Each structure stands twice: as structure tokens, then as C-alpha cells.
mmCIF file of C-alpha atoms and ligand atoms in Angstrom:
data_model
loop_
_atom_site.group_PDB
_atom_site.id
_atom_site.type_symbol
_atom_site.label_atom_id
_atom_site.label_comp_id
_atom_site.label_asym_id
_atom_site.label_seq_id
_atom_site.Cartn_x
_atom_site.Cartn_y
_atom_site.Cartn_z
ATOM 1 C CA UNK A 156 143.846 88.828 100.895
ATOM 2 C CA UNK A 157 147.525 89.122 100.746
ATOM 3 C CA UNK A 158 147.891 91.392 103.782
ATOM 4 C CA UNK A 159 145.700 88.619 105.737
ATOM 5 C CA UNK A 160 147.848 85.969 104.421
ATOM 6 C CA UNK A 161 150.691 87.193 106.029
ATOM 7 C CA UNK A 162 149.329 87.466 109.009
ATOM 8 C CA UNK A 163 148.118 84.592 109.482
ATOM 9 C CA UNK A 164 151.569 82.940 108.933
ATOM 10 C CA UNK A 165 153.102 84.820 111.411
ATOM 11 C CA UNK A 166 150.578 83.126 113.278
ATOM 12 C CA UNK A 167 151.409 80.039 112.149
ATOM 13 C CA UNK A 168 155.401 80.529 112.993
ATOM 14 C CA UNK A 169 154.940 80.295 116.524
ATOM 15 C CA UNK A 170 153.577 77.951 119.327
ATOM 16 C CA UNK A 171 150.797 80.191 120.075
ATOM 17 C CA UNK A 172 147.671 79.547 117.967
ATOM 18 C CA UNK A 173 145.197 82.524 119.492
ATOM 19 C CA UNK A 174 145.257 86.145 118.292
ATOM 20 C CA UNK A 175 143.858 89.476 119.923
ATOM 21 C CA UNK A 176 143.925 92.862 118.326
ATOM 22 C CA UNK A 177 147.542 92.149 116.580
ATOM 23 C CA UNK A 178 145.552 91.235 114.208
ATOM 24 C CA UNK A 179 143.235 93.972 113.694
ATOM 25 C CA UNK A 180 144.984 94.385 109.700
ATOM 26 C CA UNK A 181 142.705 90.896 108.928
ATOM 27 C CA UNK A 182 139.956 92.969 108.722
ATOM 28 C CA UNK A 183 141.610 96.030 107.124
ATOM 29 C CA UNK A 184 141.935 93.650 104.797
ATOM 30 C CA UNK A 185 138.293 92.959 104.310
ATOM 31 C CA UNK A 186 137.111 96.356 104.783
ATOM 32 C CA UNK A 187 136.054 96.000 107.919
ATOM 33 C CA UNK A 188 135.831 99.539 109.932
ATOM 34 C CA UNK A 189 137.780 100.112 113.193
ATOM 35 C CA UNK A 190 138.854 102.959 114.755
ATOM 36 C CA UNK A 191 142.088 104.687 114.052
ATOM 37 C CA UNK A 192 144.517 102.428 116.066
ATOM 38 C CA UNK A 193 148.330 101.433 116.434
ATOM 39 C CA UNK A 194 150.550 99.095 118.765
ATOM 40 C CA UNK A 195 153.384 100.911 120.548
ATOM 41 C CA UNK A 196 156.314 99.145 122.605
ATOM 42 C CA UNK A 197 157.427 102.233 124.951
ATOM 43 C CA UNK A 198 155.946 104.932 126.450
ATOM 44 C CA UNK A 199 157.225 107.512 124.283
ATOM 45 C CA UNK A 200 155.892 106.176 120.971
ATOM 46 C CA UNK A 201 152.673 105.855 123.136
ATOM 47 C CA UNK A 202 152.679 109.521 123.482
ATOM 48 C CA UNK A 203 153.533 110.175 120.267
ATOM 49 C CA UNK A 204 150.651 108.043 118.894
ATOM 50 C CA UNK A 205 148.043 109.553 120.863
ATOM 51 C CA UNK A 206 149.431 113.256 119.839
ATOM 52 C CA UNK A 207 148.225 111.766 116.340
ATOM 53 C CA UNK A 208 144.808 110.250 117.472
ATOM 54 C CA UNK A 209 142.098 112.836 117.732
ATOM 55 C CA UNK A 210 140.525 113.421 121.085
ATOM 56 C CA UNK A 211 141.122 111.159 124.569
ATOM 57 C CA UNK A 212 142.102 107.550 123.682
ATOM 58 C CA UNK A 213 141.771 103.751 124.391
ATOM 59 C CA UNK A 214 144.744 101.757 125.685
ATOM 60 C CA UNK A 215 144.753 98.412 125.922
ATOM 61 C CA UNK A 216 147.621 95.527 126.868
ATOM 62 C CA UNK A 217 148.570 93.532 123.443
ATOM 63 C CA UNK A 218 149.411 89.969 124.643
ATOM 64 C CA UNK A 219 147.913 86.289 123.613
ATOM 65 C CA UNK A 220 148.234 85.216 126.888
ATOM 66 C CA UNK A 221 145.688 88.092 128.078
ATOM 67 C CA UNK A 222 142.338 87.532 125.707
ATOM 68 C CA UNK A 223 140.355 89.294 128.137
ATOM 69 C CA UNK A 224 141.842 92.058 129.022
ATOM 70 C CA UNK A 225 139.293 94.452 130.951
ATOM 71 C CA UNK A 226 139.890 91.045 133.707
ATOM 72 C CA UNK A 227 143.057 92.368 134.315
ATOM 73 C CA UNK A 228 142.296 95.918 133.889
ATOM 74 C CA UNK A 229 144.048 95.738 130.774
ATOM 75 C CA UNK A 230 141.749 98.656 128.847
ATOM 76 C CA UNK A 231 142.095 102.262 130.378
ATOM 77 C CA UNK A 232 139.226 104.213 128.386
ATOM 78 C CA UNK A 233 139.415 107.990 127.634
ATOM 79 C CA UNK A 234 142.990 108.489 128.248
ATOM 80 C CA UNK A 235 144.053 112.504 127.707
ATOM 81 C CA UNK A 236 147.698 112.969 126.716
ATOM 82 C CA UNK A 237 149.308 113.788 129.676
ATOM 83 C CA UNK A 238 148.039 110.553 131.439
ATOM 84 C CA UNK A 239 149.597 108.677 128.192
ATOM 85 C CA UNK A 240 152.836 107.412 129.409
ATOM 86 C CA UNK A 241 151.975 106.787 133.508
ATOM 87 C CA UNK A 242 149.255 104.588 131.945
ATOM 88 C CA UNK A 243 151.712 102.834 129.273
ATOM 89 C CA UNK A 244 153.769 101.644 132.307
ATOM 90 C CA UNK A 245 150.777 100.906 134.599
ATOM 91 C CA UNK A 246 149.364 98.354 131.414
ATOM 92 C CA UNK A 247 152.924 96.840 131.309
ATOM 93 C CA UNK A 248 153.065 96.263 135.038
ATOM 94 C CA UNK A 249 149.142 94.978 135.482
ATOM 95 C CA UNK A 250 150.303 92.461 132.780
ATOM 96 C CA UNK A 251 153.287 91.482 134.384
ATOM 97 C CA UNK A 252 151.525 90.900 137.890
ATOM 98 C CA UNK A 253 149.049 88.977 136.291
ATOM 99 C CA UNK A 254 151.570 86.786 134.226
ATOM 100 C CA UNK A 255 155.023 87.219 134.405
ATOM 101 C CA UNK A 256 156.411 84.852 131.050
ATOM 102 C CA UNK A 257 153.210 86.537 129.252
ATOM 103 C CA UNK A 258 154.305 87.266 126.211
ATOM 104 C CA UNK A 259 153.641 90.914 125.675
ATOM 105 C CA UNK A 260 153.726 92.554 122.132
ATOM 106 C CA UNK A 261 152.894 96.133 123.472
ATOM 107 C CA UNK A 262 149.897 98.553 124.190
ATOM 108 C CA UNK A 263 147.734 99.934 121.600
ATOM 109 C CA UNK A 264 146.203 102.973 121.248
ATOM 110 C CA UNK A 265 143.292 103.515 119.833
ATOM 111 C CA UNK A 266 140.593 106.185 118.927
ATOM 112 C CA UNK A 267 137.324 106.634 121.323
ATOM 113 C CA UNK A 268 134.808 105.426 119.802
ATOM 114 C CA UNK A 269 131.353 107.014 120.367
ATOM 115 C CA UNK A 270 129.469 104.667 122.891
ATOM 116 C CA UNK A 271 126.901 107.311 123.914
ATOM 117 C CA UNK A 272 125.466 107.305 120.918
ATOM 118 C CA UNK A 273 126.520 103.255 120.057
ATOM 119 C CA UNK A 274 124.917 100.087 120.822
ATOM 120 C CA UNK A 275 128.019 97.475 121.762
ATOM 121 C CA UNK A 276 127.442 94.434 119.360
ATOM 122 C CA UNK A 277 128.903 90.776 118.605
ATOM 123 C CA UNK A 278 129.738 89.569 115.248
ATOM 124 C CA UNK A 279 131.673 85.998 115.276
ATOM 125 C CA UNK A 280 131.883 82.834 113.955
ATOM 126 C CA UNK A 281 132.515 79.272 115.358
ATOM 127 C CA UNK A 282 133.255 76.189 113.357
ATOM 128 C CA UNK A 283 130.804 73.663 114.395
ATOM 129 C CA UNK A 284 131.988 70.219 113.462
ATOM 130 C CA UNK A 285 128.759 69.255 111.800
ATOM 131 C CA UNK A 286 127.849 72.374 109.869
ATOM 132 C CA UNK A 287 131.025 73.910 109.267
ATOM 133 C CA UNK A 288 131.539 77.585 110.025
ATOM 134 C CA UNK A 289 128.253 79.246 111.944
ATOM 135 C CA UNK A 290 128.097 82.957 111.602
ATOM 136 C CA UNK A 291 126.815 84.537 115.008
ATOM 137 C CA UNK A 292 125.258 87.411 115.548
ATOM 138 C CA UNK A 293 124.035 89.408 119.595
ATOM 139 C CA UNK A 294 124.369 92.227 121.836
ATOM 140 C CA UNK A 295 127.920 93.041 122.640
ATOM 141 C CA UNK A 296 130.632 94.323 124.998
ATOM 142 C CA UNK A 297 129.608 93.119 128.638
ATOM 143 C CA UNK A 298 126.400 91.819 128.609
ATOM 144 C CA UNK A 299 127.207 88.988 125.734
ATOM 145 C CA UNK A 300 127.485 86.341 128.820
ATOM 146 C CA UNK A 301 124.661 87.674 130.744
ATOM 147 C CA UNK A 302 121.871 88.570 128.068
ATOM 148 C CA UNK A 303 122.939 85.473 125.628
ATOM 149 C CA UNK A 304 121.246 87.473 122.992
ATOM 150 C CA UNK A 305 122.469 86.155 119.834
ATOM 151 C CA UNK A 306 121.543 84.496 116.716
ATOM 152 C CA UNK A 307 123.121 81.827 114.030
ATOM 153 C CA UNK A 308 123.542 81.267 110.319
ATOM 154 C CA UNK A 309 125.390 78.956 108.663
ATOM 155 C CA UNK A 310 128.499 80.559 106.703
ATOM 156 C CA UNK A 311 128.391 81.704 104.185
ATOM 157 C CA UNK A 312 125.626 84.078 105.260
ATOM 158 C CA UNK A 313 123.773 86.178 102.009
ATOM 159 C CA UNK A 314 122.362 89.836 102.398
ATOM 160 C CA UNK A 315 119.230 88.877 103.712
ATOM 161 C CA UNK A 316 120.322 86.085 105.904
ATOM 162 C CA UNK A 317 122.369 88.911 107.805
ATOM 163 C CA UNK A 318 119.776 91.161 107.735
ATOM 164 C CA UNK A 319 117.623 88.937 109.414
ATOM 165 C CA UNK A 320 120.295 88.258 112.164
ATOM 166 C CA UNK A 321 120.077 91.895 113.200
ATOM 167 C CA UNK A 322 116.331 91.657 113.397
ATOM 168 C CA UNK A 323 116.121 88.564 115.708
ATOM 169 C CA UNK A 324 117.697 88.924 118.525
ATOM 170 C CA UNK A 325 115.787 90.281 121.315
ATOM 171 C CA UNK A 326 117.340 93.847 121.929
ATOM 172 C CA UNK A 327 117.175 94.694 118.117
ATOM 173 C CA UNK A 328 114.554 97.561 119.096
ATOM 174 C CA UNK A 329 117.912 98.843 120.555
ATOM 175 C CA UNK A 330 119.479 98.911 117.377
ATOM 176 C CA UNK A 331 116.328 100.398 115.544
ATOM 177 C CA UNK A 332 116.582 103.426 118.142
ATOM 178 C CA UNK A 333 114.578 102.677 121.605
ATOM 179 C CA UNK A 334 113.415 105.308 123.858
ATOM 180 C CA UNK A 335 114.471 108.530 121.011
ATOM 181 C CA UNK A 336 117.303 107.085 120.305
ATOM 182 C CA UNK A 337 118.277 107.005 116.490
ATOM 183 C CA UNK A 338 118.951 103.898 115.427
ATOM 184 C CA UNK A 339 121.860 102.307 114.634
ATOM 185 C CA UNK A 340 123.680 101.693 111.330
ATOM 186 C CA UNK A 341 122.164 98.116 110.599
ATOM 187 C CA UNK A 342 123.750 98.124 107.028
ATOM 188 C CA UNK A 343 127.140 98.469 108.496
ATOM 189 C CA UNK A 344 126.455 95.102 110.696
ATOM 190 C CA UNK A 345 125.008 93.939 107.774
ATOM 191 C CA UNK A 346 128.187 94.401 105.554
ATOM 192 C CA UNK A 347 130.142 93.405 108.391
ATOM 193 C CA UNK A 348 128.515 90.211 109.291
ATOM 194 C CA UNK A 349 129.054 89.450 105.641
ATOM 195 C CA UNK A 350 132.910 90.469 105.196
ATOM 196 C CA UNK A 351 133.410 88.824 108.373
ATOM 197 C CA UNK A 352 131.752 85.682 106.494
ATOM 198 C CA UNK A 353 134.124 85.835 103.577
ATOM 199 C CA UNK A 354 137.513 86.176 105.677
ATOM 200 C CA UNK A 355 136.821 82.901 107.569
ATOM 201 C CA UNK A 356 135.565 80.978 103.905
ATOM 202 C CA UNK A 357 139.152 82.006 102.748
ATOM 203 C CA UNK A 358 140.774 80.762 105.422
ATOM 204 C CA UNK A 359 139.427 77.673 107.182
ATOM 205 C CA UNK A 360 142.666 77.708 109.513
ATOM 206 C CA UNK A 361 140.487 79.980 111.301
ATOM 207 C CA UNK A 362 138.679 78.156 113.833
ATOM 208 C CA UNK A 363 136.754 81.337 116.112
ATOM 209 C CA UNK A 364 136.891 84.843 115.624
ATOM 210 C CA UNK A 365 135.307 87.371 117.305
ATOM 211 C CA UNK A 366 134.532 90.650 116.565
ATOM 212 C CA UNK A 367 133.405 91.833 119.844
ATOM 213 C CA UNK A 368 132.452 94.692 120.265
ATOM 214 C CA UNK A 369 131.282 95.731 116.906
ATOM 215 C CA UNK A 370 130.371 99.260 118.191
ATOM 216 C CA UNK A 371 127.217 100.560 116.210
ATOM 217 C CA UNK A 372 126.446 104.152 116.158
ATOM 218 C CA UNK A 373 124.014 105.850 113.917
ATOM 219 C CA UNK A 374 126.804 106.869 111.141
ATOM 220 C CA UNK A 375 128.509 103.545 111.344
ATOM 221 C CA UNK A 376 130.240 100.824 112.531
ATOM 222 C CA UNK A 377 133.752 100.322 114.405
ATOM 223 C CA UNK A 378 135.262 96.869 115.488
ATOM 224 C CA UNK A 379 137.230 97.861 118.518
ATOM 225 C CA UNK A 380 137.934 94.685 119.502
ATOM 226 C CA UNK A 381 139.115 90.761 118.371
ATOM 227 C CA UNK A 382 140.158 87.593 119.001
ATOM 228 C CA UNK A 383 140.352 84.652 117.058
ATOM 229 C CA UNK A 384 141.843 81.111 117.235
ATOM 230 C CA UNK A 385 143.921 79.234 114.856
ATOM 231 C CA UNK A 386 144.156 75.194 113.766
HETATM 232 P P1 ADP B 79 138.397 92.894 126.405
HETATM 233 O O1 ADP B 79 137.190 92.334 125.725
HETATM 234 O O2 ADP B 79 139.622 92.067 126.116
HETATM 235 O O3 ADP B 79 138.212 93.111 127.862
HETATM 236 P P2 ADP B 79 137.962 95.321 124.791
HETATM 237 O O4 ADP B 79 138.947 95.866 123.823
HETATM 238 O O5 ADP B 79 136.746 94.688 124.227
HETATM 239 O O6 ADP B 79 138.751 94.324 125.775
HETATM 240 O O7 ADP B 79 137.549 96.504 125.760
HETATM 241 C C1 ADP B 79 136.616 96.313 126.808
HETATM 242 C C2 ADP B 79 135.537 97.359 126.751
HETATM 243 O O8 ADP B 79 136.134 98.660 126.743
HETATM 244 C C3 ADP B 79 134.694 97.311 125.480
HETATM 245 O O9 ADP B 79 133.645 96.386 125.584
HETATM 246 C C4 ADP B 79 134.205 98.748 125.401
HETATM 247 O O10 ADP B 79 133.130 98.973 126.304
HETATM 248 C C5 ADP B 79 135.403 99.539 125.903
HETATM 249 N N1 ADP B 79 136.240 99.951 124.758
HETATM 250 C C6 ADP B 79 137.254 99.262 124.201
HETATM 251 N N2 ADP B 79 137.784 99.920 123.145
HETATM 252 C C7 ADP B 79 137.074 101.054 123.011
HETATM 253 C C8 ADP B 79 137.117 102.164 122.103
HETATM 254 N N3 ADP B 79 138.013 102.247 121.117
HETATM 255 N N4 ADP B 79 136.213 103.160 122.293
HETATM 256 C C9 ADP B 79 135.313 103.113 123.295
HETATM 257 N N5 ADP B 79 135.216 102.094 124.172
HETATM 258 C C10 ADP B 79 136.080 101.075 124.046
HETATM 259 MG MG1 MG B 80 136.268 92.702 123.945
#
């Protein structure tokens, strides 16, 4: 609680009132799972990062001007450690093209996680001006627009309530392991959905977040990727 605090008044301190995955310790904070991650501002701590991370890594640009950042081909995926710094600067100068007063905060680097064996998922929540904060629930990563799987509950959500969520939408036989598949950790979207649920009761300054996606394999869950707005 105090670690998200904090955040969340840096937030405050400047003109800027939307967040991407700078804010990825707001749900360290509330147990959420993510991958092992880190924001670097040169290529050399890049490298030095990614000597850490196990395996091939993520690298994405770190900037509230650029929300979506595969648009500007601001996510290189499975990046070994000799490509680390070439694709540092290239994320730097893709930005730049794109905006050049964005206000860039860096690259982070982040652990693969396991999408072979994952089912890309959407856990967020909206304040609706009649009901108050709507927990939502669908199918994740690039098909969210396309598929507009996805399910509501009013905050805050209980166990069952969440459960349910993950039942409803229409590609949950995804999740329960289609076509040999195992199936997914539902208790981790479950918990998730949940924690997600208690962050935004304990601080209604938060108007959207997004968790998305909420990667679901069949030992767990990682939140790779966020973005949330701020009253
Ligand atoms: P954005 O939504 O801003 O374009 P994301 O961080 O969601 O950026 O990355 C876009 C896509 O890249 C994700 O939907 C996912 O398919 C893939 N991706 C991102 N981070 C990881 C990761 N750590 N491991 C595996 N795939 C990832
Ligand atoms: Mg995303």
C-alpha cells in the first residue's frame, strides 16, 4: 500500500495523468505476478540487465506518450544478448520518429514469458459513472478489439463473482485446455481479478487500468503489460 502510494504521487506531480509499465511496482504491491523486469536508460545497463534475466528477453519503449507501443514497433520479443544494445538504440530512435517531445523514461527489459503454452488474457477495470468501478474480464493481447470477448462485474468482485468471469466469456474452453492443451491457471486470474479489485477500491484516483495481457499458462499467471489513467 505504501509502495503504491508513492507511486501514484509521482503521478500526481506532473502534467501527465496516464501510466504504462512505470508502474508495474502497483501491482508488486498487491501481489500481482509479472515477469522478472527492470527499466534501463542506456544501452549498457540494458545489457547488463538482460545478462541478469534468464533466457532471450522482451524490450519495450517506456514513455506515456506511447500507450501502445507494438503501433510503433515499440516491443522487440525474444531479444538474445548480443542483439541487446543495437535494439536499445533502435527503441529510442522508433520513439523519437514517432514523437520527438515524447517524453521517454527508458526501455525495459523484461523476462519471456511462455506464450506457447499461455493463453493472452485481459483483466481491467473502468469507472462507470453510474456504478462506480466495473471489473472486466476477456481474451487478451491482440485479439481484445477484434473478438470483444469480455465480461463485467461490479467492483468489488468476491471469489465466485471472478470465478464466474473466467467461465463466461466465449473462449474460456481455451483457458480450460482446448484441442490437448492443459488448461490454464484459472485460480491465478481468479486471484488476480480480485487483487486487481482491491488496488483500484484503495485508490479511486484511479480511473482505468489495464492489465493486458495477463499471460496465463498452466503453472501461472504473469502481467506483462499495463496502463492505467489517473483523475
Ligand atoms: P503494447 O500493448 O503497448 O503494444 P505489450 O507490452 O502488451 O505492448 O506487448 C505487445 C505484445 O507483445 C503482447 O501482447 C505479447 O504478445 C508480447 N509480449 C509483451 N511482453 C511479453 C513478454 N514478457 N513475454 C512474451 N511476450 C510478450
Ligand atoms: Mg499490451
Amino acid at each position: 500500500q505504501e509502495a503504491a502510494r508513492e507511486i501514484l504521487e509521482r503521478v500526481e506531480s506532473r502534467e501527465d495523468n496516464r501510466l504504462g509499465v512505470e508502474a508495474m511496482g502497483l501491482l508488486e504491491a498487491y501481489g500481482i505476478p509479472m515477469p522478472d523486469s527492470d527499466i534501463v536508460d542506456s544501452p549498457e545497463d540494458a545489457l547488463e540487465v538482460a545478462k541478469r534475466i534468464e533466457g532471450d528477453v522482451v524490450m519495450k519503449i517506456v514513455s506515456p506518450d506511447i500507450l501502445h507501443k507494438s503501433d510503433i514497433g515499440g516491443v522487440k520479443v525474444g531479444v538474445s544478448d548480443d542483439e541487446v544494445e543495437d535494439a536499445y538504440e533502435d527503441l529510442i530512435t522508433r520513439a523519437r520518429n514517432y514523437q520527438p517531445d515524447a517524453n521517454l523514461l527508458g526501455v525495459q527489459l523484461q523476462e519471456m514469458a511462455d506464450l506457447d503454452s499461455g493463453t493472452e488474457t485481459i483483466v481491467g477495470m473502468n469507472r462507470d459513472p453510474q456504478f462506480g468501478p466495473l471489473m472486466m474480464f476477456g481474451l487478451g493481447g491482440i485479439f481484445v478489439e477484434i473478438l470483444e470477448d469480455t465480461t463485467f462485474r461490479v467492483a468489488p468482485v468476491s471469489e465466485s463473482e471472478a470465478r464466474e468471469m473466467t467461465e463466461e466469456i466465449k473462449t474460456a474452453p481455451l483457458l480450460r485446455g482446448a484441442r490437448g492443451r492443459d488448461p490454464a491457471d484459472v485460480d491465478g486470474i481468479v486471484e488476480t481479478i480480485q487483487r486487481l479489485s482491491q488496488l483500484v477500491a484503495d485508490f479511486p484516483a484511479i480511473m482505468e487500468f489495464d492489465i493486458n495481457p495477463l499471460v496465463a499458462t498452466p503453472d501461472g499467471v504473469d502481467a506483462v503489460d499495463i496502463r492505467l489513467t489517473v483523475d
